[in-house]
Each structure stands twice: as C-alpha cells, then as structure tokens.
C-alpha cells in the first residue's frame, strides 16, 4: 500500500488527521480521530497487559511532560541531542544532512562529524532534491529539544521531554521508597514526547509530537539467576553488526554472547511475540544490532526492533542496555543518593535495560500489515486482530421496521456492558457490512425475523464472510472465544 493511500484511508475512516488541518496543518503533528483513538488505546492496553500486568514487579507511572533544564543537562540531552542540518542556498530548503546523504547514496554515514558529512556531499555530488543545484551551506548543529519558558520571570528554562525515560530516572528514589521494591524491578511509562525533527516525514513515522511506551528494568548486574519464563525458546532474527543474519532462540543468543544480558534478550523475545499478536507477520520483524559508532558511549549494546514498511525497514522499538549511566549521572548532578541497598547490605547503583516502543510507528505498522484489498467483496478493509480492533462487533437490525430495531437495541445494550460495539441501522445490509469491515470490526451481528422466533442472530465474520447462527444468550461467550 502506498503512503498516499494510507494517509487517505486513515483520514476517511476517522483514524488519523493532520493536526490543525483547516489552517494548513503543522508538519510533524497529527490528531487521532474517533477510530484511531480507540486503536491507540487498544494498543496501549494490550501492551500494558502483556508487559506490565503479566508480571508483578513493574510499576507504571505518569510524569511531567515539561522538565527543567537541569534534568537535560545531567542526561546529556542539551549537549548531545542534536542532528546535522544543511540548507540549500539556492532554494532555501533544509535537510537533515546524514539522512539526505544516506538516502541518495545508500551509504552509511552514522556518527560522521559535520565536516565529514560536508566532504561527503561534495564527493558524492549530492544535489538539492528540490532545485537540483549544488549550493549547500555549511553543516550546522541543530538541537532537537523543544525549549520553553516556565512562569512569568525570564530565565526559567525548561524543555518538553524528548523521551519519557528521564521522568522515570529522576523518580527512581521516590518509587523505590514508596513501593519498597526489590531488584529486579521495572518502572514503565506511557506518554507523549517531543522532538523538533528537522524533516518530519512518512506520515506518522517521524513526528515532532509522538507517543512512547517505555520500561526501565533495573537489576543487579552480578545477579546470575534468571527466569526467562516461557520466552527462552522464542526465536529472534538478528541482523548482526557485520550484516550477517542469524535466527536464534533468546536463550542461545545470550549463551553465544550475541545479546549482552538476559534481561535484554527476555524483552526482545516478548517484543517479537507481541508484535505478532497485534498483527505484524513474523517475516516482517527483525532486530538490528546497532553498530558501535551508533551506540551511545554508556551503552553495552543496542538492538532496534525493526519492521518492514512500504519504504523499507525502520526502527519501532529501541532496546538499550543503559548500564548505571542514567542513575549515576542524576546522582552526581542532583547530589542525590540513587543507590539500592540489598538485603545483605550491599549498596550499588543498579543497571538498567530499556525497551522503548513508539506507539505511532506501531500503529503505522498495524495499518499497513492489516490492510486487505478485499477483492473478494468489493471493498478494502483492515483485518485487525481482535486484540486491537477498535470495535468488537457491529449490531444491526436487518430492516428498520417490524420491531427488529427494538430487538437489535436490546442485544446492543446487553453487549455494550462488556464489549466495544456499535449500532447501525442506516443503508442496506451490504453497505453496513462494508462500513464495519472498513474499520476492521471482526464481527457483524444481524437481528432478523427468525430472531423474533428463536432468539438467535446471524454473526458474520469479517475475514471469512462466513455466517453462523448464535443464540443471543451465547453471544458474549462467542465474542470472547472467537
Ligand atoms: N528512551 C529511549 C528512546 O527514546 P529512541 O530510539 O530515541 O529511544 C524510541 O526512541 C522509540 O520512539 C523509537 O523506536 C520510535 O518508535 C519512537 N520515536 C522516536 N522518535 C520518534 C519520532 N520523531 N516520531 C515518531 N516516533 C519516534
């Protein structure tokens, strides 16, 4: 499916709209419509169930979007959270220099300095994609955080957070003291982050305002006991630093030192399983071991979960082994003790692994991989897994007369208590099936003349178009089981 088509369908079906569209929009900002918001909430709830509620040692928090400058000085963001910017002196277009060179030449330019990038522009004769001239400015450093001023007095600088993670780290002591958690334990957060990206693009792929789901899992690096639960044998496809691809179980990847810690392998295995559960085919998922030059100095290894999109493979989850860097740097800058005291009195700063999920990219992947051309029925539809479908079922009276709407409303009211259902009596039944399919509703329930006699209804499956009769009193059970 082309990008234009995704954007068009997302808008027409109430999934995602360009933000402030009637005023021409604002690049890098999008709004969720009534259907899209349901999908977003379902994705978050599915993630919460799978990663947080299924274990009893991960605590979820919600921290401020705006945080003082001191936080970002300590984390290194004010200094290092930068991208190289180049502008065309002929037509004034601006680009992220590394992306521009990479896209045009196909060559990797990770971690190159501005002067080196400029040399490469010359060497590869990269011209401006818009005006086709070679008239580049010097490459400048562009800071990605959105700055704001808090309160009426000048000088009180703060930033919109570029990741939810720092809200977790600065609260480490508060959470530890209030929960009295023992290692290993995790802190999770779902929320919005902001990055003033030079060139937002590809619909909701690179945004200036986006949503993350992050877990910081703290552990004692000397603790050897580890329970992989049922994920030890989960197969991971890993693109190694040398470009070779291995398919290996999570357990084996640790044994062979491809992944540096069991915690990271555990989360990667869970991620691979979760993305399949929400509709991404197994062959469209792999992990890429980030090259040394791309990896932050404090990290003992970063693995990106990448999904294949219409334009190629792209990171959707970042997995970083951040060691004790974040707690250590906040301890130093805030002059606060960030250590953990074990039962045997040992005092140390825990290590942390971080799986960081992008919600918007996840939704893009779902839309792309659940889309069906519907040649068998004459309309396109989304085959969302029930886990993330915006509605569980649609309820229809066959016709709008003869007491069928009244009966259908009784069924609707009954199901509404337990499921996200909608009622629709306008247009032909075929048109109503099309509308339900188009927003990925797994089942359509029709109340017809037989219903009045035997209290059963017709349930049509979105994917197979097959219809079965189900007793009204068994409908809830049917929707749960299918
Ligand atoms: N705390 C670590 C962190 O933020 P990241 O790799 O920079 O790591 C994690 O971001 C995830 O957030 C990415 O894998 C991606 O899914 C999402 N993300 C990052 N920047 C984004 C942007 N500009 N637009 C949309 N999603 C973004």
CSV table of C-alpha atoms and ligand atoms in Angstrom, one decimal:
chain,number,residue,atom,x,y,z
A,1,UNK,CA,0.0,0.0,0.0
A,2,UNK,CA,1.4,3.4,-0.9
A,3,UNK,CA,1.9,6.2,1.6
A,4,UNK,CA,-0.7,8.4,-0.1
A,5,UNK,CA,-3.2,5.6,0.2
A,6,UNK,CA,-2.5,5.1,3.9
A,7,UNK,CA,-2.9,8.8,4.6
A,8,UNK,CA,-6.1,9.0,2.6
A,9,UNK,CA,-7.7,5.9,4.3
A,10,UNK,CA,-6.6,7.0,7.7
A,11,UNK,CA,-8.3,10.3,7.2
A,12,UNK,CA,-11.5,9.0,5.6
A,13,UNK,CA,-12.1,6.4,8.3
A,14,UNK,CA,-11.5,8.6,11.3
A,15,UNK,CA,-8.2,7.1,12.2
A,16,UNK,CA,-5.6,9.9,11.9
A,17,UNK,CA,-6.0,13.5,10.7
A,18,UNK,CA,-3.3,16.1,10.0
A,19,UNK,CA,-3.3,18.4,13.0
A,20,UNK,CA,-4.9,21.9,12.6
A,21,UNK,CA,-5.7,21.0,9.0
A,22,UNK,CA,-8.1,23.8,8.3
A,23,UNK,CA,-5.2,26.2,8.9
A,24,UNK,CA,-2.9,24.4,6.7
A,25,UNK,CA,-1.6,21.9,9.3
A,26,UNK,CA,1.6,21.8,11.3
A,27,UNK,CA,4.3,19.5,10.0
A,28,UNK,CA,5.1,16.6,12.3
A,29,UNK,CA,1.8,16.8,14.3
A,30,UNK,CA,-1.2,14.6,13.8
A,31,UNK,CA,-4.5,14.1,15.6
A,32,UNK,CA,-6.2,10.8,16.4
A,33,UNK,CA,-9.8,10.5,15.2
A,34,UNK,CA,-12.6,8.5,16.9
A,35,UNK,CA,-11.5,5.2,15.4
A,36,UNK,CA,-7.8,5.9,15.7
A,37,UNK,CA,-8.0,6.8,19.3
A,38,UNK,CA,-9.7,3.5,20.0
A,39,UNK,CA,-6.9,1.7,18.2
A,40,UNK,CA,-4.3,3.7,20.2
A,41,UNK,CA,-6.0,2.9,23.5
A,42,UNK,CA,-6.2,-0.8,22.5
A,43,UNK,CA,-2.5,-0.9,21.6
A,44,UNK,CA,-1.6,0.7,24.9
A,45,UNK,CA,-3.9,-1.7,26.8
A,46,UNK,CA,-2.6,-4.8,25.0
A,47,UNK,CA,1.0,-3.6,25.8
A,48,UNK,CA,0.1,-3.0,29.4
A,49,UNK,CA,-1.4,-6.5,29.7
A,50,UNK,CA,1.5,-8.2,28.0
A,51,UNK,CA,4.4,-6.4,29.5
A,52,UNK,CA,3.2,-4.8,32.8
A,53,UNK,CA,0.2,-6.6,34.3
A,54,UNK,CA,1.5,-10.1,33.4
A,55,UNK,CA,4.4,-9.6,35.9
A,56,UNK,CA,4.2,-8.2,39.4
A,57,UNK,CA,7.4,-6.2,39.6
A,58,UNK,CA,6.8,-3.5,37.0
A,59,UNK,CA,5.3,-0.2,38.3
A,60,UNK,CA,3.6,2.2,35.9
A,61,UNK,CA,3.9,5.9,36.4
A,62,UNK,CA,2.9,9.1,34.7
A,63,UNK,CA,5.4,12.0,35.0
A,64,UNK,CA,5.5,15.6,33.7
A,65,UNK,CA,6.0,16.4,30.0
A,66,UNK,CA,7.9,19.5,30.9
A,67,UNK,CA,11.1,19.1,32.9
A,68,UNK,CA,13.7,21.7,34.0
A,69,UNK,CA,16.9,22.3,32.1
A,70,UNK,CA,19.0,20.7,34.9
A,71,UNK,CA,17.5,17.3,34.1
A,72,UNK,CA,18.6,17.5,30.4
A,73,UNK,CA,22.0,18.8,31.3
A,74,UNK,CA,22.5,15.8,33.5
A,75,UNK,CA,21.1,13.3,31.0
A,76,UNK,CA,23.4,14.8,28.3
A,77,UNK,CA,20.5,15.9,26.0
A,78,UNK,CA,21.3,19.6,26.0
A,79,UNK,CA,24.7,18.8,24.6
A,80,UNK,CA,24.3,15.6,22.6
A,81,UNK,CA,20.7,15.5,21.4
A,82,UNK,CA,21.5,17.1,18.0
A,83,UNK,CA,21.2,16.5,14.3
A,84,UNK,CA,23.3,17.9,11.4
A,85,UNK,CA,21.4,20.5,9.4
A,86,UNK,CA,22.2,21.6,5.9
A,87,UNK,CA,20.4,24.2,3.8
A,88,UNK,CA,20.3,24.9,0.1
A,89,UNK,CA,21.5,28.5,-0.6
A,90,UNK,CA,19.6,28.5,-3.9
A,91,UNK,CA,16.1,27.4,-2.9
A,92,UNK,CA,16.3,27.6,1.0
A,93,UNK,CA,15.2,24.0,1.5
A,94,UNK,CA,16.6,22.5,4.7
A,95,UNK,CA,17.6,18.8,5.2
A,96,UNK,CA,19.0,16.5,7.9
A,97,UNK,CA,22.4,16.1,6.2
A,98,UNK,CA,23.0,12.5,7.3
A,99,UNK,CA,19.6,11.3,6.1
A,100,UNK,CA,20.0,13.2,2.8
A,101,UNK,CA,23.3,11.6,2.0
A,102,UNK,CA,22.2,8.1,3.2
A,103,UNK,CA,19.0,8.2,1.1
A,104,UNK,CA,20.7,9.5,-2.1
A,105,UNK,CA,23.9,7.4,-2.0
A,106,UNK,CA,22.8,4.4,0.1
A,107,UNK,CA,26.0,4.7,2.1
A,108,UNK,CA,26.1,4.6,5.9
A,109,UNK,CA,27.1,7.9,7.5
A,110,UNK,CA,26.4,7.1,11.1
A,111,UNK,CA,28.4,9.2,13.6
A,112,UNK,CA,30.2,11.3,10.9
A,113,UNK,CA,31.1,14.8,12.1
A,114,UNK,CA,29.7,17.9,10.2
A,115,UNK,CA,32.9,18.5,8.3
A,116,UNK,CA,33.0,14.8,7.2
A,117,UNK,CA,29.4,15.0,6.1
A,118,UNK,CA,30.1,18.1,4.1
A,119,UNK,CA,33.1,16.4,2.4
A,120,UNK,CA,30.8,13.5,1.5
A,121,UNK,CA,28.2,15.8,0.0
A,122,UNK,CA,30.9,17.1,-2.3
A,123,UNK,CA,32.5,13.7,-3.0
A,124,UNK,CA,29.2,12.1,-3.9
A,125,UNK,CA,28.0,15.2,-5.7
A,126,UNK,CA,24.7,15.2,-3.8
A,127,UNK,CA,22.5,18.0,-5.2
A,128,UNK,CA,19.4,19.5,-3.6
A,129,UNK,CA,16.5,17.1,-4.3
A,130,UNK,CA,14.2,20.2,-4.8
A,131,UNK,CA,16.1,22.6,-7.1
A,132,UNK,CA,18.8,20.1,-8.3
A,133,UNK,CA,21.6,22.6,-7.6
A,134,UNK,CA,24.7,22.0,-5.6
A,135,UNK,CA,24.7,25.1,-3.4
A,136,UNK,CA,25.0,23.8,0.2
A,137,UNK,CA,25.6,26.0,3.3
A,138,UNK,CA,28.0,24.7,6.0
A,139,UNK,CA,26.5,22.0,8.1
A,140,UNK,CA,25.1,23.3,11.4
A,141,UNK,CA,24.3,21.5,14.6
A,142,UNK,CA,20.6,21.6,15.3
A,143,UNK,CA,19.3,21.0,18.8
A,144,UNK,CA,16.3,18.7,18.8
A,145,UNK,CA,14.6,19.5,22.1
A,146,UNK,CA,11.7,22.0,22.2
A,147,UNK,CA,12.5,24.7,24.6
A,148,UNK,CA,10.1,26.6,26.7
A,149,UNK,CA,10.0,29.3,29.4
A,150,UNK,CA,8.2,28.5,32.6
A,151,UNK,CA,6.5,31.2,34.7
A,152,UNK,CA,6.5,35.0,34.3
A,153,UNK,CA,10.2,35.6,35.1
A,154,UNK,CA,12.8,35.2,32.4
A,155,UNK,CA,15.5,32.6,32.5
A,156,UNK,CA,13.5,29.7,33.9
A,157,UNK,CA,14.2,27.4,31.0
A,158,UNK,CA,12.6,24.0,30.7
A,159,UNK,CA,12.1,21.5,27.8
A,160,UNK,CA,9.3,19.4,26.5
A,161,UNK,CA,10.6,15.9,27.2
A,162,UNK,CA,12.2,14.1,24.1
A,163,UNK,CA,11.6,10.7,25.9
A,164,UNK,CA,9.5,9.5,28.8
A,165,UNK,CA,12.5,7.7,30.3
A,166,UNK,CA,14.0,10.7,32.2
A,167,UNK,CA,10.8,11.1,34.2
A,168,UNK,CA,11.4,7.6,35.4
A,169,UNK,CA,15.0,8.0,36.3
A,170,UNK,CA,14.5,11.2,38.3
A,171,UNK,CA,11.8,9.4,40.3
A,172,UNK,CA,13.8,6.3,41.0
A,173,UNK,CA,14.2,7.0,44.7
A,174,UNK,CA,10.5,8.1,45.1
A,175,UNK,CA,9.4,4.8,43.5
A,176,UNK,CA,11.9,2.7,45.4
A,177,UNK,CA,11.0,4.2,48.7
A,178,UNK,CA,7.2,4.1,48.2
A,179,UNK,CA,7.0,0.6,46.8
A,180,UNK,CA,9.9,-0.9,48.7
A,181,UNK,CA,10.6,-2.9,45.6
A,182,UNK,CA,13.4,-5.4,45.5
A,183,UNK,CA,15.6,-5.9,42.4
A,184,UNK,CA,14.9,-6.8,39.8
A,185,UNK,CA,12.1,-4.4,39.2
A,186,UNK,CA,10.8,-2.2,36.5
A,187,UNK,CA,9.2,1.2,36.0
A,188,UNK,CA,7.1,1.8,33.0
A,189,UNK,CA,5.5,4.9,31.4
A,190,UNK,CA,3.2,5.5,28.5
A,191,UNK,CA,3.1,9.1,27.3
A,192,UNK,CA,3.9,11.8,24.8
A,193,UNK,CA,7.3,13.0,23.8
A,194,UNK,CA,8.6,15.9,21.6
A,195,UNK,CA,11.5,16.3,19.2
A,196,UNK,CA,11.9,19.2,16.9
A,197,UNK,CA,12.8,16.9,14.0
A,198,UNK,CA,14.4,18.8,11.0
A,199,UNK,CA,12.3,16.9,8.5
A,200,UNK,CA,9.2,15.1,9.8
A,201,UNK,CA,8.1,12.6,7.2
A,202,UNK,CA,6.4,9.4,6.2
A,203,UNK,CA,3.0,10.2,7.8
A,204,UNK,CA,3.3,9.2,11.5
A,205,UNK,CA,6.8,7.7,11.2
A,206,UNK,CA,8.9,10.7,12.1
A,207,UNK,CA,6.9,13.2,14.2
A,208,UNK,CA,7.6,16.2,16.3
A,209,UNK,CA,5.0,15.1,18.8
A,210,UNK,CA,4.8,11.3,19.3
A,211,UNK,CA,3.9,8.7,21.9
A,212,UNK,CA,6.1,6.2,23.6
A,213,UNK,CA,5.7,3.2,25.9
A,214,UNK,CA,8.9,2.7,27.8
A,215,UNK,CA,10.1,0.3,30.5
A,216,UNK,CA,13.2,0.8,32.6
A,217,UNK,CA,14.1,-2.6,34.1
A,218,UNK,CA,16.6,-2.3,37.0
A,219,UNK,CA,18.7,-5.2,38.0
A,220,UNK,CA,21.9,-6.2,39.8
A,221,UNK,CA,24.5,-6.9,37.1
A,222,UNK,CA,26.1,-9.5,39.3
A,223,UNK,CA,22.9,-11.5,39.9
A,224,UNK,CA,23.2,-14.7,37.8
A,225,UNK,CA,19.7,-16.3,38.5
A,226,UNK,CA,17.3,-15.5,35.7
A,227,UNK,CA,13.9,-16.8,34.8
A,228,UNK,CA,13.1,-16.4,31.1
A,229,UNK,CA,9.6,-17.6,31.8
A,230,UNK,CA,8.2,-19.0,28.6
A,231,UNK,CA,10.3,-16.8,26.3
A,232,UNK,CA,13.7,-18.7,26.4
A,233,UNK,CA,12.8,-20.6,23.2
A,234,UNK,CA,11.4,-17.7,21.3
A,235,UNK,CA,13.2,-17.3,18.0
A,236,UNK,CA,14.8,-14.0,17.3
A,237,UNK,CA,16.0,-12.9,13.9
A,238,UNK,CA,19.0,-10.7,14.4
A,239,UNK,CA,21.0,-8.6,11.9
A,240,UNK,CA,24.4,-8.6,13.4
A,241,UNK,CA,26.9,-5.7,13.3
A,242,UNK,CA,28.7,-7.4,10.3
A,243,UNK,CA,25.4,-7.6,8.4
A,244,UNK,CA,25.1,-11.3,8.8
A,245,UNK,CA,21.6,-12.5,9.8
A,246,UNK,CA,21.1,-15.2,12.5
A,247,UNK,CA,17.9,-16.8,13.6
A,248,UNK,CA,18.4,-18.0,17.2
A,249,UNK,CA,16.5,-18.5,20.4
A,250,UNK,CA,16.6,-15.8,23.1
A,251,UNK,CA,18.4,-18.2,25.4
A,252,UNK,CA,21.0,-19.2,22.8
A,253,UNK,CA,21.6,-15.5,21.8
A,254,UNK,CA,22.8,-14.8,25.4
A,255,UNK,CA,24.8,-18.0,25.6
A,256,UNK,CA,26.7,-17.1,22.4
A,257,UNK,CA,27.1,-13.5,23.7
A,258,UNK,CA,25.2,-12.0,20.7
A,259,UNK,CA,23.0,-10.2,23.3
A,260,UNK,CA,24.9,-9.0,26.3
A,261,UNK,CA,22.3,-9.5,29.0
A,262,UNK,CA,19.4,-11.9,29.7
A,263,UNK,CA,17.2,-9.1,30.5
A,264,UNK,CA,17.6,-7.6,27.1
A,265,UNK,CA,17.0,-11.0,25.4
A,266,UNK,CA,13.9,-11.5,27.6
A,267,UNK,CA,12.3,-8.3,26.4
A,268,UNK,CA,13.3,-8.8,22.8
A,269,UNK,CA,11.6,-12.2,22.8
A,270,UNK,CA,8.5,-10.7,24.3
A,271,UNK,CA,8.5,-7.9,21.8
A,272,UNK,CA,8.8,-10.4,18.9
A,273,UNK,CA,5.8,-12.3,20.2
A,274,UNK,CA,3.7,-9.2,21.0
A,275,UNK,CA,4.1,-7.7,17.6
A,276,UNK,CA,2.9,-10.9,16.0
A,277,UNK,CA,-0.1,-10.9,18.4
A,278,UNK,CA,-1.1,-7.5,17.2
A,279,UNK,CA,-0.9,-8.4,13.5
A,280,UNK,CA,2.6,-8.0,12.2
A,281,UNK,CA,3.8,-11.0,10.2
A,282,UNK,CA,6.8,-12.8,11.7
A,283,UNK,CA,8.9,-12.3,8.5
A,284,UNK,CA,8.4,-8.5,8.7
A,285,UNK,CA,10.1,-8.3,12.1
A,286,UNK,CA,13.8,-8.4,12.9
A,287,UNK,CA,16.3,-7.0,15.4
A,288,UNK,CA,19.3,-4.9,14.2
A,289,UNK,CA,22.4,-4.8,16.4
A,290,UNK,CA,23.4,-1.2,16.2
A,291,UNK,CA,26.9,-0.5,15.0
A,292,UNK,CA,29.5,0.6,17.6
A,293,UNK,CA,29.6,4.1,16.1
A,294,UNK,CA,25.8,4.4,16.5
A,295,UNK,CA,25.8,3.2,20.1
A,296,UNK,CA,25.9,5.7,23.0
A,297,UNK,CA,29.2,5.6,24.9
A,298,UNK,CA,27.5,4.3,28.1
A,299,UNK,CA,25.5,1.5,26.4
A,300,UNK,CA,26.6,-2.1,26.5
A,301,UNK,CA,24.5,-2.8,23.4
A,302,UNK,CA,21.5,-1.5,21.5
A,303,UNK,CA,19.2,-3.6,19.4
A,304,UNK,CA,16.5,-2.0,17.3
A,305,UNK,CA,13.3,-4.0,16.6
A,306,UNK,CA,12.7,-3.1,13.0
A,307,UNK,CA,9.6,-3.7,10.9
A,308,UNK,CA,9.4,-3.7,7.2
A,309,UNK,CA,7.3,-0.8,6.0
A,310,UNK,CA,6.3,0.3,2.5
A,311,UNK,CA,9.5,2.3,2.2
A,312,UNK,CA,11.9,-0.2,3.9
A,313,UNK,CA,12.9,-1.4,7.4
A,314,UNK,CA,12.5,1.1,10.2
A,315,UNK,CA,13.1,1.1,14.0
A,316,UNK,CA,9.9,0.7,16.0
A,317,UNK,CA,11.4,-0.3,19.4
A,318,UNK,CA,14.8,0.7,20.7
A,319,UNK,CA,16.4,-1.8,23.1
A,320,UNK,CA,19.2,-0.2,25.1
A,321,UNK,CA,21.4,-1.6,27.8
A,322,UNK,CA,22.0,1.7,29.6
A,323,UNK,CA,24.0,0.3,32.4
A,324,UNK,CA,24.1,2.6,35.5
A,325,UNK,CA,24.6,5.7,33.4
A,326,UNK,CA,21.3,7.5,34.0
A,327,UNK,CA,21.0,6.9,37.7
A,328,UNK,CA,24.7,7.7,38.1
A,329,UNK,CA,24.6,11.0,36.2
A,330,UNK,CA,21.5,12.1,38.1
A,331,UNK,CA,23.1,11.1,41.4
A,332,UNK,CA,26.1,13.3,40.5
A,333,UNK,CA,24.2,16.3,39.2
A,334,UNK,CA,21.3,16.4,41.7
A,335,UNK,CA,23.6,15.3,44.5
A,336,UNK,CA,21.1,12.6,45.5
A,337,UNK,CA,21.9,9.1,46.5
A,338,UNK,CA,20.5,6.9,43.7
A,339,UNK,CA,21.8,3.5,45.0
A,340,UNK,CA,19.9,0.4,46.0
A,341,UNK,CA,20.7,-1.4,49.3
A,342,UNK,CA,20.4,-5.2,49.0
A,343,UNK,CA,19.3,-7.5,51.9
A,344,UNK,CA,22.9,-8.3,52.6
A,345,UNK,CA,23.8,-4.6,52.9
A,346,UNK,CA,25.5,-4.4,49.6
A,347,UNK,CA,25.0,-0.8,48.2
A,348,UNK,CA,25.2,-0.1,44.5
A,349,UNK,CA,23.6,1.7,41.5
A,350,UNK,CA,21.6,-0.9,39.6
A,351,UNK,CA,22.0,-1.5,35.9
A,352,UNK,CA,19.0,-0.9,33.6
A,353,UNK,CA,17.8,-2.3,30.2
A,354,UNK,CA,15.3,-0.2,28.4
A,355,UNK,CA,12.8,-1.3,25.8
A,356,UNK,CA,11.3,1.9,24.2
A,357,UNK,CA,8.3,1.5,22.0
A,358,UNK,CA,6.9,4.1,19.5
A,359,UNK,CA,3.1,3.9,19.6
A,360,UNK,CA,2.7,5.9,16.3
A,361,UNK,CA,5.1,3.7,14.4
A,362,UNK,CA,3.4,0.7,15.8
A,363,UNK,CA,0.0,1.9,14.6
A,364,UNK,CA,1.5,2.7,11.1
A,365,UNK,CA,2.8,-0.9,11.0
A,366,UNK,CA,-0.6,-2.3,12.1
A,367,UNK,CA,-2.4,-0.2,9.4
A,368,UNK,CA,0.0,-1.3,6.7
A,369,UNK,CA,0.1,-5.0,7.6
A,370,UNK,CA,-3.6,-5.4,8.4
A,371,UNK,CA,-4.8,-3.8,5.2
A,372,UNK,CA,-6.6,-6.1,2.7
A,373,UNK,CA,-7.7,-5.2,-0.8
A,374,UNK,CA,-11.0,-7.1,-0.4
A,375,UNK,CA,-11.2,-8.2,-4.0
A,376,UNK,CA,-13.5,-11.0,-2.7
A,377,UNK,CA,-16.1,-8.5,-1.6
A,378,UNK,CA,-15.7,-5.2,-3.5
A,379,UNK,CA,-14.3,-3.0,-0.7
A,380,UNK,CA,-11.0,-2.7,1.1
A,381,UNK,CA,-10.8,-3.5,4.8
A,382,UNK,CA,-8.5,-3.9,7.8
A,383,UNK,CA,-8.1,-7.4,9.2
A,384,UNK,CA,-7.1,-6.1,12.7
A,385,UNK,CA,-6.6,-8.8,15.3
A,386,UNK,CA,-9.4,-8.6,17.9
A,387,UNK,CA,-6.7,-7.6,20.5
A,388,UNK,CA,-6.5,-4.1,18.9
A,389,UNK,CA,-9.7,-3.8,16.7
A,390,UNK,CA,-11.5,-0.5,17.6
A,391,UNK,CA,-14.8,-2.4,17.9
A,392,UNK,CA,-15.5,-6.0,18.8
A,393,UNK,CA,-18.8,-6.1,16.8
A,394,UNK,CA,-21.5,-4.2,15.0
A,395,UNK,CA,-25.1,-4.7,15.7
A,396,UNK,CA,-27.8,-4.3,13.0
A,397,UNK,CA,-31.5,-4.9,12.6
A,398,UNK,CA,-32.0,-6.5,9.1
A,399,UNK,CA,-34.6,-3.8,8.3
A,400,UNK,CA,-35.7,-0.7,10.2
A,401,UNK,CA,-39.2,-1.9,10.9
A,402,UNK,CA,-41.3,-4.8,12.3
A,403,UNK,CA,-39.8,-4.5,15.8
A,404,UNK,CA,-36.4,-5.5,14.6
A,405,UNK,CA,-34.7,-2.2,15.7
A,406,UNK,CA,-36.2,-2.6,19.2
A,407,UNK,CA,-34.8,-6.2,19.4
A,408,UNK,CA,-31.4,-5.1,18.0
A,409,UNK,CA,-31.2,-2.4,20.6
A,410,UNK,CA,-31.7,-4.9,23.4
A,411,UNK,CA,-28.9,-7.0,22.0
A,412,UNK,CA,-26.7,-3.9,21.6
A,413,UNK,CA,-27.4,-2.7,25.2
A,414,UNK,CA,-26.6,-6.2,26.5
A,415,UNK,CA,-23.3,-6.4,24.7
A,416,UNK,CA,-22.3,-2.8,25.4
A,417,UNK,CA,-21.7,-3.7,29.0
A,418,UNK,CA,-18.8,-6.0,28.1
A,419,UNK,CA,-17.6,-5.1,24.6
A,420,UNK,CA,-17.0,-2.1,22.4
A,421,UNK,CA,-19.9,-2.4,20.0
A,422,UNK,CA,-21.7,0.0,17.7
A,423,UNK,CA,-25.3,0.1,16.4
A,424,UNK,CA,-26.1,0.9,12.8
A,425,UNK,CA,-29.4,0.8,11.0
A,426,UNK,CA,-28.9,3.1,8.1
A,427,UNK,CA,-28.5,1.8,4.5
A,428,UNK,CA,-28.5,-1.7,3.0
A,429,UNK,CA,-27.1,-4.6,5.0
A,430,UNK,CA,-24.3,-4.8,2.4
A,431,UNK,CA,-23.3,-1.2,2.9
A,432,UNK,CA,-23.3,-1.7,6.7
A,433,UNK,CA,-21.0,-4.8,6.3
A,434,UNK,CA,-18.7,-2.6,4.2
A,435,UNK,CA,-18.6,0.2,6.8
A,436,UNK,CA,-17.9,-2.3,9.6
A,437,UNK,CA,-15.2,-4.1,7.6
A,438,UNK,CA,-13.5,-0.8,6.6
A,439,UNK,CA,-12.7,0.0,10.2
A,440,UNK,CA,-11.7,-3.6,11.0
A,441,UNK,CA,-14.7,-4.8,13.0
A,442,UNK,CA,-14.2,-8.6,13.4
A,443,UNK,CA,-18.0,-9.5,13.7
A,444,UNK,CA,-21.3,-8.1,12.4
A,445,UNK,CA,-24.4,-9.3,14.3
A,446,UNK,CA,-27.8,-9.1,12.4
A,447,UNK,CA,-31.1,-9.3,14.1
A,448,UNK,CA,-33.7,-10.7,11.6
A,449,UNK,CA,-37.2,-12.1,11.5
A,450,UNK,CA,-36.0,-15.5,12.9
A,451,UNK,CA,-34.6,-13.8,15.9
A,452,UNK,CA,-38.1,-12.8,17.0
A,453,UNK,CA,-39.0,-16.5,16.9
A,454,UNK,CA,-35.9,-18.3,18.3
A,455,UNK,CA,-33.8,-15.6,20.0
A,456,UNK,CA,-30.8,-16.4,17.7
A,457,UNK,CA,-28.9,-14.0,15.5
A,458,UNK,CA,-26.6,-14.1,12.4
A,459,UNK,CA,-23.0,-13.5,13.1
A,460,UNK,CA,-20.8,-12.7,10.1
A,461,UNK,CA,-17.1,-12.9,10.3
A,462,UNK,CA,-15.1,-10.0,8.7
A,463,UNK,CA,-12.3,-12.2,7.4
A,464,UNK,CA,-14.1,-15.2,6.1
A,465,UNK,CA,-17.5,-13.6,5.4
A,466,UNK,CA,-19.0,-16.8,6.8
A,467,UNK,CA,-22.2,-16.5,8.7
A,468,UNK,CA,-23.3,-18.6,11.7
A,469,UNK,CA,-26.4,-18.6,13.9
A,470,UNK,CA,-25.8,-17.9,17.6
A,471,UNK,CA,-28.3,-17.8,20.4
A,472,UNK,CA,-28.4,-14.3,22.0
A,473,UNK,CA,-27.6,-15.7,25.4
A,474,UNK,CA,-24.4,-17.2,24.0
A,475,UNK,CA,-23.3,-14.1,22.1
A,476,UNK,CA,-20.9,-12.8,24.8
A,477,UNK,CA,-19.2,-16.2,25.0
A,478,UNK,CA,-19.0,-16.4,21.2
A,479,UNK,CA,-17.2,-13.0,21.0
A,480,UNK,CA,-14.8,-13.9,23.8
A,481,UNK,CA,-13.9,-17.2,22.2
A,482,UNK,CA,-13.6,-16.2,18.6
B,1,LIG,N1,14.3,6.4,25.8
B,1,LIG,C1,15.0,5.9,24.6
B,1,LIG,C2,14.4,6.5,23.4
B,1,LIG,O1,13.6,7.4,23.3
B,1,LIG,P1,14.6,6.2,20.8
B,1,LIG,O2,15.2,5.1,20.0
B,1,LIG,O3,15.1,7.6,20.5
B,1,LIG,O4,14.9,5.8,22.3
B,1,LIG,C3,12.3,5.1,21.0
B,1,LIG,O5,13.0,6.2,20.7
B,1,LIG,C4,11.2,4.9,20.0
B,1,LIG,O6,10.4,6.1,20.0
B,1,LIG,C5,11.6,4.7,18.6
B,1,LIG,O7,11.9,3.3,18.3
B,1,LIG,C6,10.4,5.1,17.8
B,1,LIG,O8,9.4,4.1,17.7
B,1,LIG,C7,9.8,6.2,18.7
B,1,LIG,N2,10.3,7.5,18.1
B,1,LIG,C8,11.4,8.2,18.3
B,1,LIG,N3,11.4,9.4,17.7
B,1,LIG,C9,10.3,9.5,17.0
B,1,LIG,C10,9.7,10.4,16.1
B,1,LIG,N4,10.3,11.6,15.8
B,1,LIG,N5,8.5,10.2,15.6
B,1,LIG,C11,7.8,9.1,15.9
B,1,LIG,N6,8.3,8.1,16.8
B,1,LIG,C12,9.5,8.3,17.3
